[in-house]
């Protein structure tokens, strides 16, 4: 049994509403066309216009996709089209229930965007056949609102991020409106629940507008949704509590719903225009109650009401494919045909299969079509970031280790200059979960302030309605805002505590997938890179204890495609400046920078730092005495491991004065991989020049030690590579004791060198005894005094004989 959706009789059309009968009929026909194309994508591979009775040969062997949310999305799209056309709005969509992909593909096809981008999907019978066949088909297109879908900046495969992406797109885009559909299942996620608070950061004078539409169709895959089952008054109060002005649209009769929707959208967009006018012309600084829409429609609207005697429309059974046993149950084939014919395709498409001109004409034209909006292909709007010379912020280093500086504080001065240089274009923001100052980047707040639209008190500092630093105690929000900002053509920088960046592991997964896919889509233009700075690092979280100690985000990113991910661990401020300059100028990457904020020795002059960062790793000759023929390679990656490795070299001068040591520092982690695996990787020949075969390498690494083994397992001499790193040993203790607990301290590294060099076998027993005594002395002192040994706290590099 099907719910027929026939043309609305002009005589029956409601006179109560903004739509005249002619426009009402055209909009309803447009909606029927979108629904027809959506069902066809899920089910058919042939006979696209039902010009003959359906057969099993016309049906796909695997039925994949989601119908339940799609008709509601199609309904919204046709109404957005009217609003865009009548008001000449610059508008994009973000679809939280991204599994409604067939609807967005259908609508961009009907408006002509799809065929312009993909000319082989013509506006005719053959084009519709290809449109149907490619959907959820091998080497076709995904079922979600994927990068392949025109007009999309949000796939929606993983739920929870639609609204935060929408707000990120609206920041600094004063003429843009982002229509964001929040699925009622998605609304149950933690990130989405927090995202409603983005309205406290949206400036109506300088930013665009976000219109959230909470799409209540009642069910997830197999269960009712929470917000659909609470009293409507309670739901409206919830939205008012978030600071919105809620509008409600509810029903199932097409004629009535079209008129009600048109009236609601007219009021909503009048309200948005009023809010912006008051702020932009009247100078109002009051935080407005932005409108939002609660839309309650049946799940699987206009689809089968019953299948095999069980209710479908308006139930969880409509979520995916309403019925799939077409080969086992012949009546299902007739059910499908009746359902599709209920949309009257013969009224929608002409004899060639083209969408009828009088219906297509009601859509916006040119770049006003949502499928062709430049903001949804942000690379088209991308402008190079103005980056002042990083050399102007260099730390003066006369001799290695003689100067002390806080590396991230130095970076903060550079980022402040970047912010100042781009104030005219307003296309750069810094994001962080209440940690920008804690991570020593507070200079970036100077004169620019922190974005804030909520109440302020006299005690508050640096809060500003026009602030450029975005802080909220939610890593999800920072990540989502930044993604939306980048995807619409701007630049940004995200700083976070190292241990807690894991909160957005899944989000960075999705962004990495987006970048990977868009590299193969010629019309998707490159966007600015997603840049992370992780500070408050594992080795200096001794005061906060075990809960704050985790360097595993490095391992997480290494899993991503090599052409997307870059990972840098600069050992001092000058290398950090060089790396940051490169990352800020780059496109289409995820750049991870791991750098400490505590006072630490500075090793390289700016010229040395630039040369070192250019190669990614290198021999520090001033710390080596191997004369081209090392007994051991002391390698390191990360600021604290670098200091401990250098301290171990000094110890070895006493323990084994004739030991020939080569000191190697790695700043670009991916250089360790073979060049066949990563663009930054060294060839085997280059690698062997740095790490000679048969020579033991003692490697002090910032992260988990198996990460280095994973990157180098194909290298020559891998069996002779011995890595020390974090191994989940931590507590509230002293900085050096953190190193001792994880066996990455200078004593352990020196002992490792002695035990691995065969010609020093006679020294091994004495070295082990010495190691045990030094560790015992350290532990007793720490236990008694609550701080590290004076010679540890005051340690400085002393130049020795170098090669």
mmCIF file of C-alpha atoms in Angstrom, residues 12 85 97 153 182 196 254 285 346 371 389 407 422 426 466 510 548 600 679 684 688 783:
data_model
loop_
_atom_site.group_PDB
_atom_site.id
_atom_site.type_symbol
_atom_site.label_atom_id
_atom_site.label_comp_id
_atom_site.label_asym_id
_atom_site.label_seq_id
_atom_site.Cartn_x
_atom_site.Cartn_y
_atom_site.Cartn_z
ATOM 1 C CA UNK A 12 -8.209 22.679 -3.543
ATOM 2 C CA UNK A 85 15.348 33.136 -5.341
ATOM 3 C CA UNK A 97 21.458 13.214 8.608
ATOM 4 C CA UNK A 153 30.896 20.755 3.190
ATOM 5 C CA UNK A 182 19.960 18.474 12.638
ATOM 6 C CA UNK A 196 23.665 24.838 20.251
ATOM 7 C CA UNK A 254 1.502 18.179 1.349
ATOM 8 C CA UNK A 285 25.221 44.900 20.928
ATOM 9 C CA UNK A 346 5.335 11.516 -16.694
ATOM 10 C CA UNK A 371 24.992 23.126 -5.397
ATOM 11 C CA UNK A 389 58.773 36.689 8.284
ATOM 12 C CA UNK A 407 59.107 27.841 22.595
ATOM 13 C CA UNK A 422 45.207 39.547 8.245
ATOM 14 C CA UNK A 426 39.483 38.589 8.569
ATOM 15 C CA UNK A 466 34.891 41.080 17.428
ATOM 16 C CA UNK A 510 36.428 12.356 9.064
ATOM 17 C CA UNK A 548 47.190 14.329 31.657
ATOM 18 C CA UNK A 600 64.013 24.837 27.843
ATOM 19 C CA UNK A 679 56.450 12.008 0.277
ATOM 20 C CA UNK A 684 67.040 3.787 1.756
ATOM 21 C CA UNK A 688 71.649 4.526 5.599
ATOM 22 C CA UNK A 783 61.239 11.566 47.826
#
